Short mmCIF file of C-alpha atoms in Angstrom, two decimals:
data_model
loop_
_atom_site.label_atom_id
_atom_site.label_comp_id
_atom_site.label_asym_id
_atom_site.label_seq_id
_atom_site.Cartn_x
_atom_site.Cartn_y
_atom_site.Cartn_z
CA MET A 7 28.87 -15.75 140.19
CA PRO A 8 27.27 -18.18 142.67
CA HIS A 9 25.28 -16.79 145.56
CA LEU A 10 24.50 -17.95 149.08
CA GLU A 11 21.07 -18.44 150.53
CA PRO A 12 20.89 -19.13 154.26
CA PHE A 13 17.54 -20.37 155.57
CA PHE A 14 15.87 -22.55 158.18
CA ILE A 15 13.68 -25.54 157.47
CA ARG A 16 11.64 -27.67 159.78
CA GLY A 17 13.78 -30.67 160.78
CA TYR A 18 12.87 -33.90 162.50
CA LYS A 19 12.78 -32.27 165.93
CA GLY A 20 13.64 -28.59 165.48
CA TYR A 21 14.53 -26.02 162.87
CA LEU A 22 17.65 -26.78 160.84
CA PHE A 23 20.03 -24.16 159.60
CA CYS A 24 20.81 -24.65 155.91
CA GLN A 25 23.19 -22.88 153.64
CA CYS A 26 22.43 -23.26 150.00
CA THR A 27 25.02 -22.23 147.42
CA HIS A 28 23.28 -21.50 144.14
CA PRO A 29 24.94 -21.45 140.76
CA ASN A 30 24.53 -18.52 138.45
CA LYS A 31 22.27 -20.49 136.18
CA LYS A 32 20.33 -23.21 137.89
CA GLN A 33 20.40 -26.56 136.18
CA PRO A 34 17.50 -28.55 137.58
CA ASN A 35 19.25 -31.92 137.74
CA LYS A 36 22.53 -30.88 139.31
CA SER A 37 22.78 -30.79 143.07
CA VAL A 38 25.15 -31.83 145.83
CA LEU A 39 24.27 -32.57 149.45
CA ILE A 40 27.01 -32.17 152.05
CA LEU A 41 26.90 -34.54 155.03
CA PRO A 42 28.65 -32.91 157.99
CA PRO A 43 31.28 -34.33 160.35
CA PHE A 44 30.87 -34.65 164.12
CA ALA A 45 30.83 -31.88 166.73
CA GLU A 46 33.96 -29.73 166.77
CA GLU A 47 35.10 -31.19 163.45
CA MET A 48 32.26 -29.39 161.66
CA ASN A 49 33.36 -26.14 163.28
CA LYS A 50 36.81 -26.54 161.81
CA SER A 51 35.54 -27.81 158.46
CA ARG A 52 32.91 -25.20 157.70
CA ARG A 53 35.35 -23.06 155.78
CA MET A 54 36.65 -25.89 153.57
CA LEU A 55 33.13 -27.19 152.91
CA SER A 56 31.88 -23.68 152.07
CA GLN A 57 34.74 -23.21 149.65
CA GLN A 58 33.98 -26.55 148.03
CA ALA A 59 30.30 -25.63 147.79
CA TRP A 60 31.24 -22.38 146.06
CA ARG A 61 33.53 -24.18 143.61
CA LEU A 62 30.81 -26.71 142.76
CA ALA A 63 28.24 -23.94 142.33
CA GLU A 64 30.62 -22.41 139.80
CA GLN A 65 30.24 -25.67 137.90
CA GLY A 66 26.46 -25.33 137.90
CA TYR A 67 25.57 -27.33 141.01
CA THR A 68 23.19 -26.25 143.75
CA VAL A 69 24.92 -27.27 146.98
CA TYR A 70 23.06 -27.91 150.24
CA MET A 71 24.92 -27.74 153.52
CA PHE A 72 23.18 -27.90 156.90
CA ASP A 73 23.73 -28.32 160.61
CA LEU A 74 22.41 -31.41 162.35
CA TYR A 75 19.99 -31.01 165.27
CA GLY A 76 21.76 -29.64 168.33
CA THR A 77 24.84 -28.54 166.38
CA GLY A 78 25.97 -25.33 164.70
CA ASP A 79 23.12 -22.87 164.14
CA SER A 80 20.34 -25.46 164.14
CA ALA A 81 17.86 -25.70 166.99
CA GLY A 82 18.31 -27.86 170.05
CA GLU A 83 21.20 -29.02 172.16
CA ILE A 84 23.53 -31.85 171.28
CA SER A 85 22.73 -33.35 174.69
CA ASP A 86 19.20 -34.05 173.34
CA ALA A 87 20.35 -35.27 169.93
CA SER A 88 20.06 -38.83 168.72
CA TRP A 89 21.05 -40.73 165.59
CA GLU A 90 17.37 -41.13 164.79
CA ILE A 91 16.87 -37.36 164.88
CA TRP A 92 19.92 -36.80 162.68
CA CYS A 93 18.74 -39.37 160.13
CA GLY A 94 15.31 -37.71 160.27
CA ASP A 95 16.97 -34.34 159.63
CA ILE A 96 18.54 -35.75 156.48
CA SER A 97 15.13 -36.91 155.26
CA CYS A 98 13.84 -33.37 155.81
CA ILE A 99 16.71 -31.91 153.75
CA ILE A 100 16.02 -34.46 151.01
CA GLN A 101 12.37 -33.45 150.99
CA LYS A 102 13.45 -29.83 150.58
CA MET A 103 15.71 -30.82 147.65
CA LEU A 104 12.86 -32.72 146.00
CA TYR A 105 10.60 -29.71 146.58
CA ASP A 106 13.23 -27.53 144.91
CA GLY A 107 12.94 -29.76 141.87
CA PHE A 108 15.92 -32.08 142.19
CA ILE A 109 15.35 -35.73 141.47
CA SER A 110 18.99 -36.75 141.75
CA SER A 111 22.00 -35.57 143.66
CA SER A 112 25.61 -36.25 144.49
CA ILE A 113 26.84 -36.49 148.07
CA LEU A 114 29.95 -35.03 149.65
CA ALA A 115 30.50 -36.61 153.05
CA LEU A 116 33.23 -35.67 155.49
CA ARG A 117 34.33 -37.96 158.34
CA MET A 118 31.20 -38.99 160.32
CA GLY A 119 29.06 -37.69 157.45
CA ALA A 120 29.92 -40.92 155.64
CA LEU A 121 28.11 -42.91 158.33
CA LEU A 122 25.01 -40.76 157.77
CA LEU A 123 24.78 -42.05 154.19
CA GLU A 124 22.62 -44.75 155.73
CA ALA A 125 19.83 -42.16 156.01
CA VAL A 126 20.34 -40.89 152.46
CA PHE A 127 20.02 -44.32 150.92
CA GLU A 128 16.82 -44.95 152.85
CA SER A 129 15.15 -42.33 150.74
CA THR A 130 14.17 -43.87 147.46
CA GLU A 131 12.87 -40.64 145.98
CA LEU A 132 16.18 -38.86 145.54
CA GLU A 133 18.49 -40.76 143.23
CA ILE A 134 22.16 -40.62 144.22
CA ASP A 135 24.62 -40.82 141.35
CA ARG A 136 27.94 -40.10 143.00
CA VAL A 137 29.39 -40.16 146.50
CA VAL A 138 32.57 -38.31 147.39
CA LEU A 139 34.09 -39.29 150.72
CA TRP A 140 36.60 -37.06 152.47
CA GLN A 141 38.52 -39.02 155.12
CA PRO A 142 35.44 -41.11 155.86
CA THR A 143 34.93 -42.49 159.34
CA ILE A 144 34.85 -46.22 158.78
CA ASN A 145 34.20 -47.11 162.38
CA GLY A 146 32.17 -44.92 164.72
CA GLU A 147 33.99 -46.38 167.69
CA VAL A 148 37.31 -44.96 166.48
CA LEU A 149 35.74 -41.54 165.96
CA LEU A 150 34.42 -41.53 169.53
CA HIS A 151 37.73 -42.75 170.86
CA GLN A 152 39.46 -39.79 169.20
CA PHE A 153 36.81 -37.43 170.52
CA PHE A 154 37.06 -38.75 174.08
CA ARG A 155 40.76 -38.10 173.98
CA LEU A 156 40.04 -34.39 174.08
CA LYS A 157 39.16 -34.84 177.72
CA LEU A 158 42.26 -36.89 178.42
CA ALA A 159 44.47 -34.35 176.67
CA ALA A 160 42.86 -31.45 178.53
CA ASP A 161 43.51 -33.28 181.79
CA MET A 162 47.10 -34.00 180.79
CA ILE A 163 47.78 -30.34 180.09
CA GLY A 164 45.97 -29.38 183.25
CA THR A 165 43.33 -27.12 181.70
CA ALA A 166 40.49 -29.21 183.12
CA GLY A 167 39.88 -30.86 186.43
CA GLY A 168 39.83 -34.59 187.02
CA GLN A 169 41.43 -37.43 185.18
CA MET A 170 39.26 -39.30 182.74
CA ASN A 171 40.28 -41.67 180.03
CA ALA A 172 38.05 -43.23 177.38
CA LYS A 173 37.36 -46.23 179.59
CA GLU A 174 36.09 -44.06 182.42
CA ILE A 175 34.04 -41.93 180.02
CA LYS A 176 32.45 -45.10 178.64
CA LYS A 177 31.66 -46.21 182.18
CA VAL A 178 29.81 -42.96 182.91
CA LEU A 179 27.86 -43.25 179.65
CA ALA A 180 27.07 -46.90 180.32
CA SER A 181 25.50 -45.87 183.63
CA GLY A 182 23.09 -43.70 181.66
CA ASN A 183 24.69 -40.30 182.29
CA SER A 184 25.95 -37.69 179.83
CA VAL A 185 29.58 -36.58 179.67
CA GLU A 186 30.85 -33.13 178.78
CA ILE A 187 33.76 -33.15 176.34
CA ALA A 188 35.19 -29.94 174.92
CA GLY A 189 31.86 -28.21 175.56
CA TYR A 190 29.75 -30.93 173.95
CA TYR A 191 27.38 -32.89 176.17
CA ILE A 192 27.35 -36.42 174.82
CA ASN A 193 24.41 -38.57 175.88
CA PRO A 194 24.55 -42.38 176.11
CA MET A 195 22.00 -42.78 173.30
CA ILE A 196 24.00 -40.98 170.65
CA GLU A 197 27.26 -42.46 171.89
CA ASN A 198 25.79 -45.90 171.43
CA SER A 199 24.53 -45.16 167.91
CA ILE A 200 27.81 -43.69 166.71
CA ARG A 201 29.78 -46.50 168.32
CA SER A 202 27.87 -49.17 166.41
CA ALA A 203 27.91 -47.34 163.06
CA LYS A 204 30.25 -48.97 160.53
CA LEU A 205 30.75 -47.78 156.98
CA GLU A 206 31.06 -51.32 155.65
CA ASN A 207 27.54 -52.10 156.88
CA ILE A 208 25.93 -49.40 154.77
CA ILE A 209 24.27 -50.75 151.69
CA PHE A 210 25.12 -48.53 148.75
CA PRO A 211 22.89 -48.47 145.68
CA GLN A 212 24.21 -50.41 142.70
CA PHE A 213 26.24 -48.64 140.01
CA ILE A 214 26.98 -45.70 142.26
CA LYS A 215 30.34 -44.02 141.75
CA ILE A 216 32.41 -43.57 144.92
CA ASP A 217 35.51 -41.40 145.22
CA TRP A 218 37.40 -41.88 148.48
CA PHE A 219 40.00 -39.32 149.57
CA GLU A 220 42.40 -39.50 152.48
CA LEU A 221 44.83 -36.84 153.61
CA PHE A 222 48.41 -37.48 154.67
CA ALA A 223 51.30 -35.45 155.96
CA ALA A 224 53.80 -37.13 153.63
CA GLU A 225 53.71 -38.39 150.06
CA GLU A 226 55.05 -41.86 150.89
CA ARG A 227 52.20 -42.74 153.23
CA SER A 228 49.47 -45.00 151.99
CA ILE A 229 45.84 -45.51 152.87
CA SER A 230 45.46 -47.29 156.20
CA ALA A 231 44.90 -51.02 156.32
CA ALA A 232 41.52 -50.50 157.95
CA SER A 233 40.35 -48.21 155.15
CA GLN A 234 41.80 -50.45 152.46
CA LYS A 235 39.84 -53.37 153.87
CA VAL A 236 36.57 -51.47 153.43
CA ILE A 237 37.57 -50.26 149.96
CA ASP A 238 38.40 -53.84 148.91
CA LYS A 239 35.13 -55.06 150.34
CA PHE A 240 33.22 -52.46 148.34
CA LYS A 241 35.17 -53.38 145.21
CA ASP A 242 34.39 -57.06 145.73
CA ALA A 243 30.72 -56.13 145.99
CA GLY A 244 31.02 -54.69 142.49
CA MET A 245 31.02 -51.03 143.45
CA ASN A 246 32.70 -48.48 141.27
CA ILE A 247 35.10 -47.07 143.84
CA SER A 248 38.40 -45.27 143.47
CA SER A 249 40.64 -44.11 146.30
CA SER A 250 43.22 -41.34 146.22
CA LYS A 251 45.50 -39.68 148.70
CA ILE A 252 46.11 -36.00 149.04
CA VAL A 253 49.06 -34.49 150.87
CA GLY A 254 47.76 -31.89 153.29
CA PRO A 255 46.74 -31.20 156.88
CA SER A 256 43.75 -32.78 158.64
CA PHE A 257 41.77 -29.56 158.30
CA TRP A 258 38.86 -30.86 160.46
CA SER A 259 41.06 -30.97 163.56
CA THR A 260 43.77 -28.35 163.13
CA VAL A 261 44.21 -25.61 165.71
CA GLU A 262 43.76 -22.78 163.21
CA LEU A 263 41.52 -23.00 160.18
CA VAL A 264 43.44 -24.28 157.20
CA ASP A 265 42.75 -24.88 153.51
CA VAL A 266 43.71 -27.87 151.42
CA PRO A 267 43.61 -26.49 147.86
CA ASP A 268 44.58 -29.84 146.34
CA LEU A 269 41.52 -31.52 147.80
CA LEU A 270 39.26 -28.71 146.57
CA ASP A 271 40.77 -28.83 143.07
CA THR A 272 40.61 -32.61 142.80
CA THR A 273 37.04 -32.74 144.05
CA THR A 274 35.95 -29.94 141.71
CA ARG A 275 37.47 -31.81 138.77
CA LEU A 276 35.20 -34.79 139.52
CA PHE A 277 32.23 -32.54 138.86
CA THR A 278 33.39 -30.89 135.66
CA MET B 29 61.14 -38.83 155.09
CA SER B 30 62.62 -39.78 158.47
CA THR B 31 60.36 -40.17 161.50
CA ILE B 32 61.45 -36.87 163.01
CA GLU B 33 60.86 -35.02 159.75
CA GLU B 34 57.42 -36.55 159.43
CA ILE B 35 56.55 -35.69 163.04
CA LYS B 36 57.68 -32.13 162.38
CA GLN B 37 55.46 -32.03 159.30
CA ILE B 38 52.50 -33.32 161.33
CA LEU B 39 53.14 -30.66 164.00
CA SER B 40 53.46 -27.98 161.35
CA ASP B 41 50.23 -29.12 159.66
CA ASN B 42 48.21 -29.39 162.85
CA LEU B 43 49.48 -26.31 164.64
CA GLN B 44 50.01 -24.11 161.57
CA LEU B 45 53.58 -23.47 162.56
CA GLY B 46 54.74 -23.03 158.97
CA ASN B 47 58.47 -22.84 158.48
CA LYS B 48 59.08 -22.44 162.19
CA VAL B 49 59.34 -26.22 162.49
CA MET B 50 62.42 -26.22 160.25
CA SER B 51 64.46 -25.02 163.22
CA TYR B 52 62.97 -27.61 165.59
CA LYS B 53 65.27 -30.30 166.93
CA ALA B 54 64.86 -33.41 169.06
CA ASP B 55 65.24 -31.37 172.24
CA THR B 56 62.62 -28.76 171.26
CA VAL B 57 60.09 -28.61 174.11
CA LEU B 58 56.48 -29.25 173.06
CA LEU B 59 54.33 -29.08 176.19
CA GLY B 60 54.81 -25.68 177.71
CA GLY B 61 57.26 -24.72 174.97
CA ILE B 62 54.90 -24.20 172.05
CA PRO B 63 51.91 -22.03 173.01
CA GLU B 64 49.73 -23.53 170.25
CA PHE B 65 50.12 -26.99 171.75
CA ASP B 66 46.77 -27.21 173.57
CA SER B 67 44.47 -30.18 174.16
CA MET B 68 42.89 -29.90 170.71
CA ALA B 69 46.36 -29.89 169.20
CA VAL B 70 47.46 -32.92 171.22
CA VAL B 71 44.48 -34.92 169.99
CA GLY B 72 44.97 -33.72 166.41
CA VAL B 73 48.62 -34.73 166.51
CA ILE B 74 47.91 -38.15 168.02
CA THR B 75 45.23 -38.85 165.42
CA ALA B 76 47.48 -37.70 162.57
CA ILE B 77 50.26 -39.93 163.90
CA GLU B 78 47.87 -42.90 163.99
CA ASP B 79 46.61 -42.23 160.47
CA ASN B 80 50.05 -41.60 159.02
CA PHE B 81 52.04 -44.38 160.63
CA GLY B 82 49.16 -46.84 160.81
CA ILE B 83 49.63 -47.35 164.55
CA ILE B 84 47.16 -47.26 167.42
CA VAL B 85 47.95 -45.17 170.46
CA ASP B 86 46.50 -46.50 173.68
CA ASP B 87 44.99 -44.01 176.13
CA ASP B 88 47.36 -45.18 178.83
CA GLU B 89 50.26 -44.14 176.61
CA ILE B 90 49.13 -40.54 176.40
CA ASP B 91 51.03 -38.80 179.12
CA ALA B 92 52.96 -35.61 179.53
CA ASP B 93 56.31 -37.42 179.24
CA THR B 94 55.59 -38.56 175.68
CA PHE B 95 54.78 -35.02 174.63
CA GLN B 96 57.64 -33.39 176.49
CA THR B 97 59.89 -32.85 173.48
CA ILE B 98 59.98 -33.70 169.79
CA GLY B 99 62.59 -36.34 170.63
CA SER B 100 60.37 -38.07 173.19
CA LEU B 101 57.49 -38.10 170.71
CA VAL B 102 59.70 -39.54 167.95
CA GLU B 103 61.03 -42.18 170.34
CA PHE B 104 57.48 -43.13 171.24
CA VAL B 105 56.37 -43.44 167.61
CA GLU B 106 59.45 -45.46 166.65
CA SER B 107 58.79 -47.85 169.52
CA LYS B 108 55.37 -48.55 167.98
CA LEU B 109 56.56 -49.14 164.40
#
């Protein structure tokens, strides 16, 4: 049976909380690094990602999951976080993986985690053979827009004071001030970095295998035009990419925690 | 799947309402009627609607009237298709 090892490592700016899921018998070349989604989405996703880590460990993979600086159980406050720190955190995790004896790894990235691939590919020491994307954020601006809506929705329902839409939030950030949204203090620096991050601008290594999954409420829905554009672009660039849809709830944003067994099964099959 | 059925599925998925949604009709009240329908849920539902129907919801369009009932939400989505 796999087993869990929680630990802290020194990150770019503060200690990072890591959760390593070890297989019964360690195979030195098989590892997976999980790149987390943004803010509250990680909260909701922890259960699904942990389950996936466990399933992959059952297949002989050592799976690394961690919290970015200022999020989850890692040190610091999100109000002090920056994209540079987060990319630096990823380098620190990669160093730990190299130290543990891995020279190659696969990546599982959820939502904003896909945009953090930029930091993974900067490291030339750890070879990446496969990338699995779960509902990847293709445009950081859209992610922020959705996040900012939390404030608008709270105002609409009357659980928070003041009326603030995305435009007004952007105005506050543009003036150099932070904004509190759903308990997360977003600073202008990180807002700016996420806003300008685009999946299509990330340069993937050649010959890498990419599996792209999107979740839908109904079978007859198809992958959005915006996603398809990026997928086509990657294909044109000669990348080995396949996209699939899974029918199931958007587990990273549901009110109660929810599992999507189909996504877990399909992902596990990629690694068997 | 008709728009109303798909909206019901999205609500069920996002709010974990299970089979309860089967009994929902166009005049079922959302805001103030379903306790699970909080700000997180509103945002989750809007995002799921955007992803599923391939539409973009403008901030100005998010108001209490749209989320009054299932019918008003369906009407809104159909106006965007």
